[in-house]
mmCIF file of C-alpha atoms in Angstrom:
data_model
loop_
_atom_site.group_PDB
_atom_site.id
_atom_site.type_symbol
_atom_site.label_atom_id
_atom_site.label_comp_id
_atom_site.label_asym_id
_atom_site.label_seq_id
_atom_site.Cartn_x
_atom_site.Cartn_y
_atom_site.Cartn_z
ATOM 1 C CA MET A 1 -75.868 64.852 -22.415
ATOM 2 C CA GLN A 2 -72.565 63.168 -21.733
ATOM 3 C CA THR A 3 -72.118 60.242 -19.956
ATOM 4 C CA ILE A 4 -68.367 59.562 -19.340
ATOM 5 C CA HIS A 5 -68.257 56.405 -17.514
ATOM 6 C CA THR A 6 -70.515 54.361 -15.267
ATOM 7 C CA LEU A 7 -68.849 50.985 -15.221
ATOM 8 C CA PRO A 8 -71.588 49.172 -13.839
ATOM 9 C CA ARG A 9 -72.260 50.100 -10.593
ATOM 10 C CA LEU A 10 -71.670 53.219 -11.827
ATOM 11 C CA ALA A 11 -70.926 51.276 -8.561
ATOM 12 C CA LEU A 12 -70.860 54.571 -8.792
ATOM 13 C CA CYS A 13 -71.050 55.292 -7.440
ATOM 14 C CA LEU A 14 -70.263 58.514 -7.733
ATOM 15 C CA ALA A 15 -69.347 58.092 -11.586
ATOM 16 C CA ALA A 16 -72.611 56.469 -12.074
ATOM 17 C CA LEU A 17 -74.468 59.389 -10.508
ATOM 18 C CA GLY A 18 -72.456 62.499 -12.500
ATOM 19 C CA GLY A 19 -72.153 60.599 -15.742
ATOM 20 C CA SER A 20 -75.658 60.844 -17.111
ATOM 21 C CA HIS A 21 -76.509 64.621 -16.310
ATOM 22 C CA THR A 22 -73.485 66.521 -17.394
ATOM 23 C CA ALA A 23 -74.252 67.930 -20.596
ATOM 24 C CA LEU A 24 -74.908 70.915 -18.696
ATOM 25 C CA ALA A 25 -71.528 71.122 -17.980
ATOM 26 C CA GLU A 26 -69.417 72.474 -20.933
ATOM 27 C CA ARG A 27 -67.374 74.893 -19.048
ATOM 28 C CA TRP A 28 -67.114 74.801 -15.186
ATOM 29 C CA ALA A 29 -70.100 73.638 -13.052
ATOM 30 C CA ILE A 30 -70.810 72.787 -9.506
ATOM 31 C CA GLY A 31 -73.453 71.279 -7.275
ATOM 32 C CA ALA A 32 -74.498 68.859 -4.444
ATOM 33 C CA GLY A 33 -76.372 65.623 -4.546
ATOM 34 C CA ALA A 34 -76.879 62.553 -2.241
ATOM 35 C CA LEU A 35 -76.579 58.716 -3.499
ATOM 36 C CA TYR A 36 -77.932 55.636 -1.949
ATOM 37 C CA GLU A 37 -76.181 52.680 -3.034
ATOM 38 C CA GLN A 38 -77.640 49.099 -1.872
ATOM 39 C CA LEU A 39 -74.531 46.766 -1.406
ATOM 40 C CA PRO A 40 -75.008 42.960 -2.079
ATOM 41 C CA TYR A 41 -73.243 42.222 1.089
ATOM 42 C CA ARG A 42 -75.505 40.601 3.715
ATOM 43 C CA ASP A 43 -76.756 42.161 6.588
ATOM 44 C CA TYR A 44 -74.766 45.136 5.539
ATOM 45 C CA ARG A 45 -75.827 48.583 6.705
ATOM 46 C CA GLN A 46 -77.098 50.843 4.046
ATOM 47 C CA VAL A 47 -76.160 54.726 4.042
ATOM 48 C CA VAL A 48 -76.898 57.919 2.075
ATOM 49 C CA THR A 49 -73.671 59.740 1.109
ATOM 50 C CA PRO A 50 -73.477 63.222 0.196
ATOM 51 C CA VAL A 51 -71.558 63.830 -3.099
ATOM 52 C CA PRO A 52 -69.990 67.124 -3.877
ATOM 53 C CA LEU A 53 -70.330 68.071 -7.791
ATOM 54 C CA LEU A 54 -67.482 69.694 -9.671
ATOM 55 C CA ASN A 55 -67.646 69.335 -13.809
ATOM 56 C CA TYR A 56 -65.126 70.947 -16.061
ATOM 57 C CA GLU A 57 -64.800 70.352 -19.532
ATOM 58 C CA GLY A 58 -61.923 71.748 -21.869
ATOM 59 C CA GLU A 59 -60.739 71.264 -25.710
ATOM 60 C CA GLN A 60 -58.560 68.388 -24.130
ATOM 61 C CA LEU A 61 -59.305 67.596 -20.497
ATOM 62 C CA PHE A 62 -62.708 67.119 -18.673
ATOM 63 C CA LEU A 63 -63.315 66.323 -14.605
ATOM 64 C CA ARG A 64 -66.874 64.794 -14.238
ATOM 65 C CA ASP A 65 -68.741 65.148 -10.728
ATOM 66 C CA SER A 66 -65.420 65.120 -8.680
ATOM 67 C CA ALA A 67 -64.928 61.432 -9.319
ATOM 68 C CA VAL A 68 -63.823 60.757 -13.332
ATOM 69 C CA ALA A 69 -61.064 62.279 -14.803
ATOM 70 C CA GLY A 70 -59.863 62.545 -18.223
ATOM 71 C CA LEU A 71 -58.259 63.360 -21.775
ATOM 72 C CA PHE A 72 -60.093 63.597 -25.050
ATOM 73 C CA LEU A 73 -58.399 61.380 -27.895
ATOM 74 C CA LEU A 74 -61.011 62.280 -30.129
ATOM 75 C CA LYS A 75 -63.697 65.092 -29.930
ATOM 76 C CA SER A 76 -66.550 65.506 -32.143
ATOM 77 C CA PRO A 77 -70.113 66.164 -32.157
ATOM 78 C CA ALA A 78 -70.994 62.630 -32.768
ATOM 79 C CA ASP A 79 -67.700 60.645 -31.300
ATOM 80 C CA ARG A 80 -65.607 60.831 -28.611
ATOM 81 C CA LEU A 81 -62.865 58.725 -27.493
ATOM 82 C CA THR A 82 -61.316 59.279 -24.073
ATOM 83 C CA LEU A 83 -58.478 58.071 -21.706
ATOM 84 C CA ASN A 84 -60.577 57.929 -18.151
ATOM 85 C CA LEU A 85 -59.275 57.773 -14.397
ATOM 86 C CA TYR A 86 -62.136 57.410 -12.027
ATOM 87 C CA TYR A 87 -62.937 56.248 -8.557
ATOM 88 C CA SER A 88 -64.838 52.779 -8.254
ATOM 89 C CA PRO A 89 -66.431 52.893 -4.971
ATOM 90 C CA LEU A 90 -67.019 49.229 -4.298
ATOM 91 C CA HIS A 91 -65.831 47.940 -1.065
ATOM 92 C CA PHE A 92 -66.605 45.766 2.112
ATOM 93 C CA ARG A 93 -66.144 46.876 5.929
ATOM 94 C CA PRO A 94 -66.784 44.160 8.078
ATOM 95 C CA SER A 95 -67.860 46.538 10.711
ATOM 96 C CA LYS A 96 -70.765 47.553 8.587
ATOM 97 C CA SER A 97 -72.320 43.717 8.830
ATOM 98 C CA SER A 98 -74.311 42.649 11.194
ATOM 99 C CA ASP A 99 -73.210 38.858 10.508
ATOM 100 C CA ALA A 100 -70.989 37.263 12.724
ATOM 101 C CA ALA A 101 -68.985 35.495 10.233
ATOM 102 C CA LEU A 102 -68.935 38.491 8.203
ATOM 103 C CA LYS A 103 -67.498 40.487 10.781
ATOM 104 C CA ARG A 104 -64.483 38.202 10.730
ATOM 105 C CA LEU A 105 -63.631 38.681 6.800
ATOM 106 C CA ASP A 106 -60.604 41.050 5.616
ATOM 107 C CA LYS A 107 -61.779 44.602 4.091
ATOM 108 C CA ARG A 108 -61.851 44.964 0.827
ATOM 109 C CA ARG A 109 -60.921 48.425 -0.434
ATOM 110 C CA ALA A 110 -62.364 50.877 -3.080
ATOM 111 C CA THR A 111 -59.948 51.434 -5.827
ATOM 112 C CA ALA A 112 -59.284 53.917 -8.967
ATOM 113 C CA MET A 113 -59.470 52.518 -12.208
ATOM 114 C CA ALA A 114 -58.201 53.755 -15.643
ATOM 115 C CA GLY A 115 -58.887 52.807 -19.025
ATOM 116 C CA ILE A 116 -60.118 53.748 -22.647
ATOM 117 C CA GLY A 117 -63.559 54.770 -23.705
ATOM 118 C CA TYR A 118 -65.728 55.803 -26.539
ATOM 119 C CA ARG A 119 -69.119 57.058 -27.278
ATOM 120 C CA HIS A 120 -71.265 57.773 -30.363
ATOM 121 C CA ASP A 121 -74.147 59.690 -30.406
ATOM 122 C CA ALA A 122 -77.030 59.824 -33.202
ATOM 123 C CA ASP A 123 -80.673 60.403 -33.496
ATOM 124 C CA TRP A 124 -81.351 56.959 -32.438
ATOM 125 C CA GLY A 125 -79.439 57.476 -29.032
ATOM 126 C CA ALA A 126 -76.274 57.010 -27.958
ATOM 127 C CA LEU A 127 -73.525 53.962 -27.694
ATOM 128 C CA ARG A 128 -70.883 53.882 -25.061
ATOM 129 C CA ALA A 129 -68.248 51.323 -24.787
ATOM 130 C CA GLU A 130 -65.431 51.256 -22.033
ATOM 131 C CA ALA A 131 -62.770 49.022 -20.770
ATOM 132 C CA ALA A 132 -60.611 49.890 -17.587
ATOM 133 C CA ALA A 133 -58.361 48.153 -15.354
ATOM 134 C CA ASP A 134 -57.201 48.387 -11.543
ATOM 135 C CA VAL A 135 -54.318 50.850 -11.157
ATOM 136 C CA LEU A 136 -54.104 50.657 -7.154
ATOM 137 C CA GLY A 137 -53.317 46.713 -6.606
ATOM 138 C CA ASN A 138 -56.594 46.183 -4.768
ATOM 139 C CA SER A 139 -58.093 43.705 -7.000
ATOM 140 C CA ASN A 140 -55.936 43.730 -9.810
ATOM 141 C CA GLY A 141 -59.067 43.565 -11.603
ATOM 142 C CA VAL A 142 -60.512 44.336 -15.261
ATOM 143 C CA ALA A 143 -63.775 45.758 -16.273
ATOM 144 C CA ILE A 144 -65.471 45.556 -19.672
ATOM 145 C CA ASP A 145 -68.711 48.010 -19.780
ATOM 146 C CA ALA A 146 -71.039 48.737 -22.780
ATOM 147 C CA ALA A 147 -74.336 50.437 -22.911
ATOM 148 C CA TYR A 148 -77.138 52.087 -25.116
ATOM 149 C CA GLN A 149 -79.272 55.500 -23.633
ATOM 150 C CA TYR A 150 -82.045 57.006 -25.438
ATOM 151 C CA PRO A 151 -82.341 60.720 -24.393
ATOM 152 C CA LEU A 152 -85.294 62.560 -24.689
ATOM 153 C CA ARG A 153 -86.204 66.532 -24.114
ATOM 154 C CA LEU A 154 -89.773 67.580 -23.462
ATOM 155 C CA GLY A 155 -89.112 71.342 -23.078
ATOM 156 C CA ARG A 156 -86.830 71.807 -19.988
ATOM 157 C CA LEU A 157 -87.382 68.259 -19.030
ATOM 158 C CA TYR A 158 -84.644 65.433 -19.884
ATOM 159 C CA ILE A 159 -85.465 61.753 -19.634
ATOM 160 C CA ALA A 160 -83.025 59.180 -20.537
ATOM 161 C CA PRO A 161 -83.826 55.601 -19.905
ATOM 162 C CA GLY A 162 -80.720 53.062 -20.992
ATOM 163 C CA ALA A 163 -79.539 49.731 -19.870
ATOM 164 C CA GLY A 164 -75.957 47.887 -20.249
ATOM 165 C CA VAL A 165 -73.793 44.986 -19.227
ATOM 166 C CA THR A 166 -70.588 45.069 -17.280
ATOM 167 C CA TRP A 167 -68.124 42.368 -17.380
ATOM 168 C CA HIS A 168 -65.859 41.692 -14.475
ATOM 169 C CA SER A 169 -62.529 39.576 -14.466
ATOM 170 C CA ARG A 170 -62.136 36.672 -12.208
ATOM 171 C CA ARG A 171 -59.926 38.709 -10.143
ATOM 172 C CA HIS A 172 -62.315 41.551 -9.493
ATOM 173 C CA ASN A 173 -64.603 39.364 -8.703
ATOM 174 C CA ASP A 174 -62.398 37.190 -5.981
ATOM 175 C CA TYR A 175 -61.426 40.216 -4.440
ATOM 176 C CA TYR A 176 -64.797 41.785 -3.783
ATOM 177 C CA PHE A 177 -66.894 37.958 -3.595
ATOM 178 C CA GLY A 178 -64.515 35.356 -2.860
ATOM 179 C CA VAL A 179 -63.303 33.597 0.552
ATOM 180 C CA SER A 180 -59.979 32.926 0.986
ATOM 181 C CA GLN A 181 -59.047 29.312 2.684
ATOM 182 C CA ARG A 182 -57.404 31.723 5.747
ATOM 183 C CA GLU A 183 -61.184 33.440 6.081
ATOM 184 C CA SER A 184 -62.852 30.489 5.664
ATOM 185 C CA LEU A 185 -60.835 29.163 8.862
ATOM 186 C CA ARG A 186 -61.550 32.254 11.049
ATOM 187 C CA SER A 187 -65.079 33.245 9.863
ATOM 188 C CA GLY A 188 -66.928 29.387 9.262
ATOM 189 C CA LEU A 189 -67.877 30.697 5.999
ATOM 190 C CA PRO A 190 -67.046 28.080 3.129
ATOM 191 C CA ALA A 191 -64.050 29.163 0.945
ATOM 192 C CA TYR A 192 -65.072 30.341 -2.417
ATOM 193 C CA ARG A 193 -63.196 31.425 -5.745
ATOM 194 C CA PRO A 194 -65.698 33.192 -8.084
ATOM 195 C CA ASP A 195 -65.141 33.142 -12.087
ATOM 196 C CA SER A 196 -65.693 36.286 -14.150
ATOM 197 C CA GLY A 197 -68.832 37.401 -15.095
ATOM 198 C CA ALA A 198 -71.313 39.659 -16.416
ATOM 199 C CA THR A 199 -73.633 42.034 -14.908
ATOM 200 C CA PRO A 200 -76.674 43.628 -16.966
ATOM 201 C CA TYR A 201 -78.249 46.846 -15.436
ATOM 202 C CA ALA A 202 -80.923 49.173 -16.450
ATOM 203 C CA SER A 203 -81.078 52.981 -15.683
ATOM 204 C CA LEU A 204 -83.249 56.007 -15.898
ATOM 205 C CA THR A 205 -82.107 59.567 -15.408
ATOM 206 C CA LEU A 206 -84.380 62.639 -15.367
ATOM 207 C CA SER A 207 -83.363 66.530 -15.021
ATOM 208 C CA TYR A 208 -84.908 69.570 -15.027
ATOM 209 C CA ALA A 209 -83.327 73.108 -16.449
ATOM 210 C CA PHE A 210 -85.031 75.547 -14.156
ATOM 211 C CA SER A 211 -82.871 78.281 -16.156
ATOM 212 C CA ASP A 212 -79.640 78.410 -18.213
ATOM 213 C CA SER A 213 -77.630 77.937 -15.333
ATOM 214 C CA TRP A 214 -79.710 75.972 -12.670
ATOM 215 C CA GLN A 215 -80.527 72.263 -12.838
ATOM 216 C CA ALA A 216 -82.034 69.393 -11.123
ATOM 217 C CA PHE A 217 -81.630 65.748 -11.452
ATOM 218 C CA VAL A 218 -82.817 62.351 -10.122
ATOM 219 C CA LEU A 219 -81.457 59.052 -11.045
ATOM 220 C CA GLY A 220 -82.057 55.382 -10.784
ATOM 221 C CA ARG A 221 -80.304 52.364 -11.594
ATOM 222 C CA TYR A 222 -80.807 48.421 -11.133
ATOM 223 C CA THR A 223 -78.027 46.118 -11.590
ATOM 224 C CA ARG A 224 -78.210 42.137 -11.775
ATOM 225 C CA LEU A 225 -75.600 40.469 -10.093
ATOM 226 C CA ASP A 226 -73.476 37.928 -11.988
ATOM 227 C CA ASN A 227 -73.154 34.306 -10.813
ATOM 228 C CA GLY A 228 -70.236 34.492 -9.225
ATOM 229 C CA ALA A 229 -71.427 37.394 -6.923
ATOM 230 C CA ARG A 230 -75.146 35.891 -6.648
ATOM 231 C CA ASP A 231 -73.605 32.412 -5.300
ATOM 232 C CA SER A 232 -70.700 34.257 -2.653
ATOM 233 C CA PRO A 233 -71.411 33.431 0.706
ATOM 234 C CA MET A 234 -70.809 37.063 1.541
ATOM 235 C CA THR A 235 -73.811 38.281 -0.588
ATOM 236 C CA ALA A 236 -77.704 37.976 0.355
ATOM 237 C CA ARG A 237 -79.415 39.461 -3.302
ATOM 238 C CA ASN A 238 -79.344 38.911 -6.505
ATOM 239 C CA GLY A 239 -79.300 42.454 -7.577
ATOM 240 C CA THR A 240 -78.421 45.892 -6.388
ATOM 241 C CA VAL A 241 -80.199 49.563 -6.217
ATOM 242 C CA LEU A 242 -79.125 52.982 -6.644
ATOM 243 C CA ILE A 243 -80.609 56.121 -6.282
ATOM 244 C CA GLY A 244 -79.575 59.797 -6.512
ATOM 245 C CA GLY A 245 -80.350 63.146 -6.448
ATOM 246 C CA GLY A 246 -78.926 66.930 -6.404
ATOM 247 C CA ILE A 247 -78.754 70.202 -8.122
ATOM 248 C CA VAL A 248 -76.217 71.516 -10.422
ATOM 249 C CA TYR A 249 -75.199 75.495 -11.307
ATOM 250 C CA GLN A 250 -73.318 76.093 -14.303
ATOM 251 C CA PHE A 251 -71.040 79.216 -14.883
ATOM 252 C CA ASN A 252 -72.500 80.346 -18.547
#
């Protein structure tokens, strides 16, 4: 099964939700799912997000879960090198926090990331690495991700435990977790400038094929925040949880 991106959060996060189960999409596939992600911000309202899923894979181009698009530079049964463009959903809206100080901060926007990725599949599992940068100028940050996954097939059931780590640059952390002097004066929070940092994570994906065309999946992921995010006056937890699920139909 393919896992094209999932920088950390596989935030994503929409990319995260889709990446682990899309081996079922060799040509076209459509589906629908839902994603719950526990954002790290203090007293922040959490929601369940509906997620439309659209997958396409051709000889040169691919689209994964309506959130990751790219170009194959190398494509073989064991190795894939890709150029990737994907949606990174991490954001902060002051109105979604019930904390009076956080309500006075500026918005942090979701963004688009572009970069290069590599995946190697073998009998002992799958290794993935990716480097990407913000292309919309929101954070101007960089993320580098490396992960290992061990897929198991038990009849129609697919199980894929995995683990990885994502490094985020100082600009990324400062945009999403820093507090400027201007914000400090307005909110009463201390000014804060985080450094770069690494966030380890563990994931588990389960899917079941009802037929050659229909497949259902569930997934979960726990991410441990790096020191820069944990020490921010904006946050109130050491880690975040992502849970998703859905159903997909593959056109044969």
